[in-house]
mmCIF file of C-alpha atoms in Angstrom:
data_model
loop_
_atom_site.group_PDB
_atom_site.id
_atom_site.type_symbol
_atom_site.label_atom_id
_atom_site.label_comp_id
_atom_site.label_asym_id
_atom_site.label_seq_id
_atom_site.Cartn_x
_atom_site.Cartn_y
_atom_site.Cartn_z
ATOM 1 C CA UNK A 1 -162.504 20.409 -255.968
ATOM 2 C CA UNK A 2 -164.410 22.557 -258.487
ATOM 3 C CA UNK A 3 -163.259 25.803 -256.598
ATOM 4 C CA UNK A 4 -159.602 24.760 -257.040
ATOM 5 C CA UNK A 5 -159.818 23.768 -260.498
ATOM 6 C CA UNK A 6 -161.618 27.089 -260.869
ATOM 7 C CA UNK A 7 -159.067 29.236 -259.294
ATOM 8 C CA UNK A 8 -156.065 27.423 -260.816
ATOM 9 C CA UNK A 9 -157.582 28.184 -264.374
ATOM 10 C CA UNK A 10 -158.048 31.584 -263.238
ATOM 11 C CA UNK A 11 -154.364 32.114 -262.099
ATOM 12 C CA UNK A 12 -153.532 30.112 -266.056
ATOM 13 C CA UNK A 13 -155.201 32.974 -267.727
ATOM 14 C CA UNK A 14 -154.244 35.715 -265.461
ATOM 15 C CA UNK A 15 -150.353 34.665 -265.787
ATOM 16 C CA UNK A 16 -150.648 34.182 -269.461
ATOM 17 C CA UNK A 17 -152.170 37.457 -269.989
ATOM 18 C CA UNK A 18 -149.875 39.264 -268.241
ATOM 19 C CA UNK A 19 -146.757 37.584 -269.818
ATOM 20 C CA UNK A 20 -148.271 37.661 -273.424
ATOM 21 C CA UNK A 21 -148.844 41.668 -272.121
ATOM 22 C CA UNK A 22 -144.951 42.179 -271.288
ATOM 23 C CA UNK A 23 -143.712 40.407 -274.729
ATOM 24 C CA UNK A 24 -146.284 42.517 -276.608
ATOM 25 C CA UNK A 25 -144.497 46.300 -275.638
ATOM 26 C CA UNK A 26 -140.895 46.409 -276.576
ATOM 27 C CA UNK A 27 -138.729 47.747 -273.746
ATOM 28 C CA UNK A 28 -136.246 49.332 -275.863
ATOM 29 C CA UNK A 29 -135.562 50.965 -278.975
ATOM 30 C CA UNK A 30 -132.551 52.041 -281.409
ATOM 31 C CA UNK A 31 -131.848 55.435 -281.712
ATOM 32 C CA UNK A 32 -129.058 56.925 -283.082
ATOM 33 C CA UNK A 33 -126.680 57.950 -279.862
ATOM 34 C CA UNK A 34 -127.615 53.678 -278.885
ATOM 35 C CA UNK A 35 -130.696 52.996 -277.810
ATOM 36 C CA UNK A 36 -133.879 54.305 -275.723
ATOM 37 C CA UNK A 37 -135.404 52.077 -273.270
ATOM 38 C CA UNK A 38 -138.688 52.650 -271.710
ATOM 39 C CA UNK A 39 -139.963 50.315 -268.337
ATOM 40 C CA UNK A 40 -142.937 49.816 -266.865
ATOM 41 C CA UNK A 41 -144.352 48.739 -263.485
ATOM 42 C CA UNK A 42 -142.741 45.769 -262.178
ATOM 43 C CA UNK A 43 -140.151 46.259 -264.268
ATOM 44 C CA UNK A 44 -136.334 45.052 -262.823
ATOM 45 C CA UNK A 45 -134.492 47.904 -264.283
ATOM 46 C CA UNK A 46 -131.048 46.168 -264.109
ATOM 47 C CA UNK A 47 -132.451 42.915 -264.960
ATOM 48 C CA UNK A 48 -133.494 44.946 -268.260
ATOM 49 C CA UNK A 49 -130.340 46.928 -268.914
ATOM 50 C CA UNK A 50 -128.732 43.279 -268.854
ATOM 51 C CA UNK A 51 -130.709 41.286 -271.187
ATOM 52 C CA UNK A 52 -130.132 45.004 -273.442
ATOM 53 C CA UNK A 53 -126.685 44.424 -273.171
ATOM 54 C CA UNK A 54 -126.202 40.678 -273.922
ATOM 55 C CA UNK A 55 -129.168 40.497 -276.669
ATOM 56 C CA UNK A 56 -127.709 43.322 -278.357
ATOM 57 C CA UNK A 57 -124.139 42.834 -277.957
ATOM 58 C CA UNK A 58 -123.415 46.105 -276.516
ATOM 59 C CA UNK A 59 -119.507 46.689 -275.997
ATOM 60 C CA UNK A 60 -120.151 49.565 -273.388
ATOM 61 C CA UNK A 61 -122.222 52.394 -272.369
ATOM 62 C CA UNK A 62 -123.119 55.490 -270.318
ATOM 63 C CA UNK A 63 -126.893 55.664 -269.033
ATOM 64 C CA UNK A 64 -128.885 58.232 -268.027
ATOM 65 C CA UNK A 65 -132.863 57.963 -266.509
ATOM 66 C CA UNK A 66 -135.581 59.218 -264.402
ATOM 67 C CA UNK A 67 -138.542 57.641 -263.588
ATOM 68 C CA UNK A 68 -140.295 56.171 -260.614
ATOM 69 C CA UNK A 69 -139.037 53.366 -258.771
ATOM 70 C CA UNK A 70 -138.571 51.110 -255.509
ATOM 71 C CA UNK A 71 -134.472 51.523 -254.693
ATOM 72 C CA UNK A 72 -131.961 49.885 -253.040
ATOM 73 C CA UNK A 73 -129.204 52.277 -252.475
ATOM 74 C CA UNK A 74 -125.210 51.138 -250.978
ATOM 75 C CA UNK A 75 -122.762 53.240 -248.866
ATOM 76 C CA UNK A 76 -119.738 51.082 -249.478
ATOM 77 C CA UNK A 77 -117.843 50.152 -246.180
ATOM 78 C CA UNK A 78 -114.859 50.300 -246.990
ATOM 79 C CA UNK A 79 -113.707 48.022 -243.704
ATOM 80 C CA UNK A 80 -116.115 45.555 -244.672
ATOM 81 C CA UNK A 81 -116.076 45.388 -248.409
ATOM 82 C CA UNK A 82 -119.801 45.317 -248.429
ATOM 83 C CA UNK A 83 -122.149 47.932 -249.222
ATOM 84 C CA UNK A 84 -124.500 49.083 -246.217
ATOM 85 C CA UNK A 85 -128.055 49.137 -247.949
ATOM 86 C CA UNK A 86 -130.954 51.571 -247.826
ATOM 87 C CA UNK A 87 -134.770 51.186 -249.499
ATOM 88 C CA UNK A 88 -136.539 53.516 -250.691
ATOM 89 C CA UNK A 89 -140.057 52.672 -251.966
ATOM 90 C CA UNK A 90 -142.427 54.768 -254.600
ATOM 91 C CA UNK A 91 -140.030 57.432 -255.107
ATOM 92 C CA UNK A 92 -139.148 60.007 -258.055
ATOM 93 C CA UNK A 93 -135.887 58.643 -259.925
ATOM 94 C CA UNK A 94 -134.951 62.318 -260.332
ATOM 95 C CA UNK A 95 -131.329 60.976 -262.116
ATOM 96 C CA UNK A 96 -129.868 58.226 -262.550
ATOM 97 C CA UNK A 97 -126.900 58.051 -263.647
ATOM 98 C CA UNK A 98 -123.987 55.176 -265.178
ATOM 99 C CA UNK A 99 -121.942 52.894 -266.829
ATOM 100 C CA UNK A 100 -122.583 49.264 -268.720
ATOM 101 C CA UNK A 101 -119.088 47.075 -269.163
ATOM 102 C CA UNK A 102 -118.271 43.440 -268.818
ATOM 103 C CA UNK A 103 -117.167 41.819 -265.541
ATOM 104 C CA UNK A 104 -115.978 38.123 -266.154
ATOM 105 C CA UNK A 105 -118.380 37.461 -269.615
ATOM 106 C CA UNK A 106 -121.762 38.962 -268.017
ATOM 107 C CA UNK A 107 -122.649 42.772 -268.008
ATOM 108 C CA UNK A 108 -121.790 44.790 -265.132
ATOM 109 C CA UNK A 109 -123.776 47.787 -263.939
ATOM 110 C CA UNK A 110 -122.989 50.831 -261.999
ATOM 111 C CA UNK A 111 -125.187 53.458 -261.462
ATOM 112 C CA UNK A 112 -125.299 56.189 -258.888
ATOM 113 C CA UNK A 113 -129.262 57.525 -258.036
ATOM 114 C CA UNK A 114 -130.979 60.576 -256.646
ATOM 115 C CA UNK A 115 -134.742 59.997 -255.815
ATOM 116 C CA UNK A 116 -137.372 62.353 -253.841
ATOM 117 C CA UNK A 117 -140.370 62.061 -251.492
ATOM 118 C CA UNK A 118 -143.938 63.408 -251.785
ATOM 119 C CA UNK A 119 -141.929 66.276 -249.314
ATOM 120 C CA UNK A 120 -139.067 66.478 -251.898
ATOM 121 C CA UNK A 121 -136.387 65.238 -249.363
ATOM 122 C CA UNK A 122 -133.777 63.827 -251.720
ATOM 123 C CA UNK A 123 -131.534 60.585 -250.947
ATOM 124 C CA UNK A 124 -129.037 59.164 -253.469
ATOM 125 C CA UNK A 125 -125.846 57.209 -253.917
ATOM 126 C CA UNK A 126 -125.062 53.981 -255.222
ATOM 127 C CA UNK A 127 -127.833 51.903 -257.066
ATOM 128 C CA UNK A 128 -128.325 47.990 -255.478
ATOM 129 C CA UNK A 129 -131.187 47.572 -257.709
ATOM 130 C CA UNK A 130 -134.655 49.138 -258.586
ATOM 131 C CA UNK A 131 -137.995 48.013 -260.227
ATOM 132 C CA UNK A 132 -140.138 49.935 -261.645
ATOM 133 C CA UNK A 133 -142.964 51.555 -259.132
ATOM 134 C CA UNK A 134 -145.943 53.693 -260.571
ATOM 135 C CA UNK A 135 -145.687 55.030 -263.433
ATOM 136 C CA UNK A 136 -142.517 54.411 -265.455
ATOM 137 C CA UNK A 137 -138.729 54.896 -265.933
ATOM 138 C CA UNK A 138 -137.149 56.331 -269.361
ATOM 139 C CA UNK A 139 -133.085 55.676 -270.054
ATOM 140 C CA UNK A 140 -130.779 56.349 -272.401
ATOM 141 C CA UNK A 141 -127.971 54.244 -273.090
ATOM 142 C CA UNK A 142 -125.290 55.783 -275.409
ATOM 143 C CA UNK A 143 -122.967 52.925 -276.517
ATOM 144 C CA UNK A 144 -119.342 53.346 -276.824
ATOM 145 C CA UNK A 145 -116.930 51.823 -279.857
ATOM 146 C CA UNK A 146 -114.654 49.863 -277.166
ATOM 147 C CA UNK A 147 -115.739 46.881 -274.780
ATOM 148 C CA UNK A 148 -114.587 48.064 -271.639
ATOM 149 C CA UNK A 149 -113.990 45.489 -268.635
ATOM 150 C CA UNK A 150 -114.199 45.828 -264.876
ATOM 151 C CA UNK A 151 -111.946 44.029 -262.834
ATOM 152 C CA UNK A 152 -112.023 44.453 -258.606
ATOM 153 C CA UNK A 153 -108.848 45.998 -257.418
ATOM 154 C CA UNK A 154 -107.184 45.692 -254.142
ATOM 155 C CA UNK A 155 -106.614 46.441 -251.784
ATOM 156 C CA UNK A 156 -109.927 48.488 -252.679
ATOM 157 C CA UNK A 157 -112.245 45.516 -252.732
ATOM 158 C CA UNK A 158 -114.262 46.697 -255.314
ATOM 159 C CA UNK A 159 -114.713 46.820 -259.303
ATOM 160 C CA UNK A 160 -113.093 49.004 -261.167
ATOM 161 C CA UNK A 161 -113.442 49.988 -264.975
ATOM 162 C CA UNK A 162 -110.483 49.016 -266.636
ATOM 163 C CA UNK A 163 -109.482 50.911 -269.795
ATOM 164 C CA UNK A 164 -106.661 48.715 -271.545
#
């Protein structure tokens, strides 16, 4: 009984020092062009760019980062309407590359990657998601003046940025 009450406090402490840890650095920043956001291990970078978006009201924006990460790149099937996936894990976000808009009230990423290998073999395409792997993962977000929408078009099956 002791051992469990022992190893329960131990996992308290543990989780509260690691969650008073991730409140204490800020993940983001204003800078002039929008803002500069900075993520560490563990880090859910889309999870991130969202709560950016909705916290600070952000209408729309391009992105730019590098970094390392754990990926989860798409080929979209166009027959299908699904994306075929791919992981890649402790990798070099050489570029990353995107757009922030609004899809139905929440934000809606999409981001197109290029990572490398210890052997520099490069793989890239569409972003599924990534967290943050060793080290850490810089972006830029420059926000634009207009909220822009997407909105999935047939009979492509798949969203679309919608400039009206």
């Amino acid at each position: 009984m002791q051992i469990i009450t022992f190893l329960s406090l131990l996992l308290f402490f543990s989780v509260l020092k690691t969650n008073s840890h991730a409140q204490e650095i800020p993940r983001y920043v204003k800078v002039p062009a929008g803002f500069l956001m900075v993520l560490r291990q563990g880090d859910d970078v889309f999870a991130e760019l969202e709560k950016l978006a909705e916290k600070e009201k952000v209408p729309s924006a391009n992105l730019s980062g590098m970094g390392f990460v754990n990926v989860k790149f798409g080929f979209f099937n166009f027959d299908t309407k699904e994306y075929d996936p791919k992981e890649f894990k402790d990798v070099e976000l050489a570029s990353m590359s995107g757009s922030l808009a609004w899809k139905e009230g929440k934000p809606s990423l999409h981001c197109h990657g290029t990572v490398t290998g210890k052997d520099f073999t490069a793989h890239g395409g569409h972003m599924l998601g990534a967290t943050v792997s060793t080290g850490s993962v810089e972006i830029i977000i420059t926000v634009n003046d207009k909220r822009l929408e997407r909105v999935t078009e047939q009979p492509l099956g798949a969203n679309v940025l919608r400039l009206e």
